[in-house]
């Protein structure tokens, strides 16, 4: 069920639990600012989620409230994962859903990283 991205952060959410190691995930990268793991229901040959370690509901919350170092660290981590997965030359897509209209389901900021083949049109119509 899509979330209301204006609600306060709830640290019982699924990705907070993955960050704390309470729920397993197929981790591909971790540093001071970010964790990356495979999406449990991949929608492309490569479908990785990158999440910040800080407690942010969405991109909106993160872009408004995160300190510069966390923003820089997270953006660098997303780029690192894409390079590490060999996605730069063939190309890849980043996507972040924010709130109900976008269908955001987990109330902890996550960037989807898709790749591995031609991804088709940006949005289904
Ligand atoms: P969104 O709709 O943007 O909030 O995306 C949530 C994503 O989390 C979906 O693509 C789900 O397949 C994925 N997901 C849900 N549970 C898990 C899990 N336990 N481990 C990894 N990915 C998950």
Coordinates of C-alpha atoms and ligand atoms in Angstrom, one line a residue:
X1 CA 0.0 0.0 0.0
X2 CA 1.4 3.4 -1.0
X3 CA 2.6 5.6 1.9
X4 CA 2.0 9.2 2.9
X5 CA 5.4 10.7 2.4
X6 CA 4.6 13.6 4.7
X7 CA 4.4 11.4 7.8
X8 CA 7.2 11.4 10.3
X9 CA 9.9 8.7 10.0
X10 CA 8.8 5.3 11.6
X11 CA 11.9 3.2 12.4
X12 CA 9.9 0.0 12.3
X13 CA 9.8 0.2 8.5
X14 CA 11.2 -2.7 6.5
X15 CA 14.4 -1.0 5.3
X16 CA 15.2 0.3 8.8
X17 CA 15.0 -3.3 9.8
X18 CA 17.3 -4.4 7.0
X19 CA 19.8 -1.7 8.0
X20 CA 19.8 -3.0 11.6
X21 CA 20.3 -6.6 10.3
X22 CA 16.9 -7.8 11.6
X23 CA 15.8 -8.9 8.1
X24 CA 18.2 -10.5 5.6
X25 CA 19.0 -8.8 2.3
X26 CA 21.3 -9.7 -0.6
X27 CA 23.8 -6.9 0.1
X28 CA 26.0 -5.6 -2.7
X29 CA 27.6 -2.5 -1.1
X30 CA 27.8 -0.7 2.2
X31 CA 29.7 2.4 3.4
X32 CA 29.3 5.0 6.1
X33 CA 26.4 6.6 4.3
X34 CA 24.5 4.0 2.3
X35 CA 23.6 0.4 1.9
X36 CA 22.7 -1.3 -1.4
X37 CA 21.0 -4.6 -1.8
X38 CA 19.1 -6.6 -4.5
X39 CA 15.3 -5.9 -4.8
X40 CA 13.4 -8.9 -3.6
X41 CA 11.1 -8.7 -6.7
X42 CA 13.4 -7.6 -9.5
X43 CA 11.8 -5.7 -12.4
X44 CA 15.0 -5.8 -14.6
X45 CA 18.0 -8.1 -14.9
X46 CA 19.7 -5.8 -12.4
X47 CA 17.5 -4.2 -9.8
X48 CA 19.3 -2.9 -6.8
X49 CA 18.0 -0.6 -4.1
X50 CA 20.3 2.0 -2.5
X51 CA 19.3 3.5 0.8
X52 CA 20.8 6.1 3.0
X53 CA 21.8 5.0 6.5
X54 CA 20.1 8.1 8.0
X55 CA 16.4 8.1 8.8
X56 CA 14.6 9.8 5.9
X57 CA 11.1 8.9 4.7
X58 CA 11.6 9.9 1.1
X59 CA 13.7 12.0 -1.3
X60 CA 11.7 15.0 -0.2
X61 CA 12.6 14.5 3.4
X62 CA 16.3 13.7 2.5
X63 CA 16.7 16.7 0.2
X64 CA 15.2 19.1 2.7
X65 CA 16.8 17.9 5.9
X66 CA 19.9 15.8 5.4
X67 CA 23.3 17.4 6.1
X68 CA 25.5 18.0 3.1
X69 CA 27.9 15.2 3.9
X70 CA 25.1 12.6 4.0
X71 CA 23.7 13.9 0.7
X72 CA 27.1 13.8 -0.9
X73 CA 27.9 10.4 0.6
X74 CA 24.6 8.9 -0.6
X75 CA 24.9 10.3 -4.2
X76 CA 28.5 9.0 -4.4
X77 CA 27.4 5.6 -3.2
X78 CA 24.6 5.3 -5.9
X79 CA 27.2 6.1 -8.5
X80 CA 29.7 3.7 -7.1
X81 CA 27.2 0.8 -7.1
X82 CA 26.3 1.5 -10.8
X83 CA 30.0 1.5 -11.8
X84 CA 30.7 -1.6 -9.7
X85 CA 27.9 -3.4 -11.4
X86 CA 29.3 -2.5 -14.8
X87 CA 26.2 -0.5 -15.8
X88 CA 27.7 2.8 -17.0
X89 CA 28.7 1.7 -20.5
X90 CA 25.5 -0.1 -21.4
X91 CA 23.4 2.5 -19.4
X92 CA 21.1 2.3 -16.5
X93 CA 18.1 4.0 -14.9
X94 CA 17.6 5.5 -11.5
X95 CA 14.2 6.0 -10.0
X96 CA 12.9 7.2 -6.6
X97 CA 9.2 7.0 -5.8
X98 CA 7.9 9.7 -3.5
X99 CA 4.5 9.3 -1.9
X100 CA 1.2 7.9 -3.0
X101 CA 1.0 9.0 -6.6
X102 CA 4.3 7.4 -7.3
X103 CA 3.4 4.2 -5.4
X104 CA 6.1 4.5 -2.7
X105 CA 5.6 1.5 -0.4
X106 CA 8.5 1.6 2.0
X107 CA 8.8 4.8 4.1
X108 CA 12.6 4.9 4.0
X109 CA 14.2 6.7 1.1
X110 CA 15.4 4.2 -1.6
X111 CA 16.7 4.7 -5.1
X112 CA 16.0 1.9 -7.5
X113 CA 18.9 1.2 -9.9
X114 CA 17.8 -0.7 -13.0
X115 CA 20.0 -2.1 -15.8
X116 CA 21.2 -5.2 -17.6
X117 CA 19.2 -4.6 -20.9
X118 CA 17.4 -1.9 -22.8
X119 CA 14.8 -0.6 -20.3
X120 CA 12.2 0.7 -22.7
X121 CA 10.1 3.8 -22.3
X122 CA 10.5 5.8 -19.1
X123 CA 6.9 5.4 -18.0
X124 CA 4.2 2.9 -18.9
X125 CA 1.2 4.8 -20.3
Ligands
LIG1 P1 8.7 1.4 -3.7 O1 7.5 1.0 -4.4 O2 9.5 2.5 -4.5 O3 8.5 1.9 -2.3 O4 9.7 0.2 -3.7 C1 9.8 -0.8 -2.7 C2 10.6 -1.9 -3.3 O5 11.0 -2.7 -2.2 C3 9.9 -2.8 -4.2 O6 10.5 -2.8 -5.5 C4 9.9 -4.2 -3.5 O7 10.1 -5.3 -4.4 C5 11.1 -4.0 -2.6 N1 11.2 -4.9 -1.4 C6 10.1 -5.2 -0.6 N2 10.6 -6.0 0.4 C7 11.9 -6.2 0.2 C8 12.9 -6.9 0.9 N3 12.7 -7.6 2.0 N4 14.2 -6.9 0.3 C9 14.4 -6.3 -0.8 N5 13.5 -5.5 -1.5 C10 12.3 -5.5 -1.0

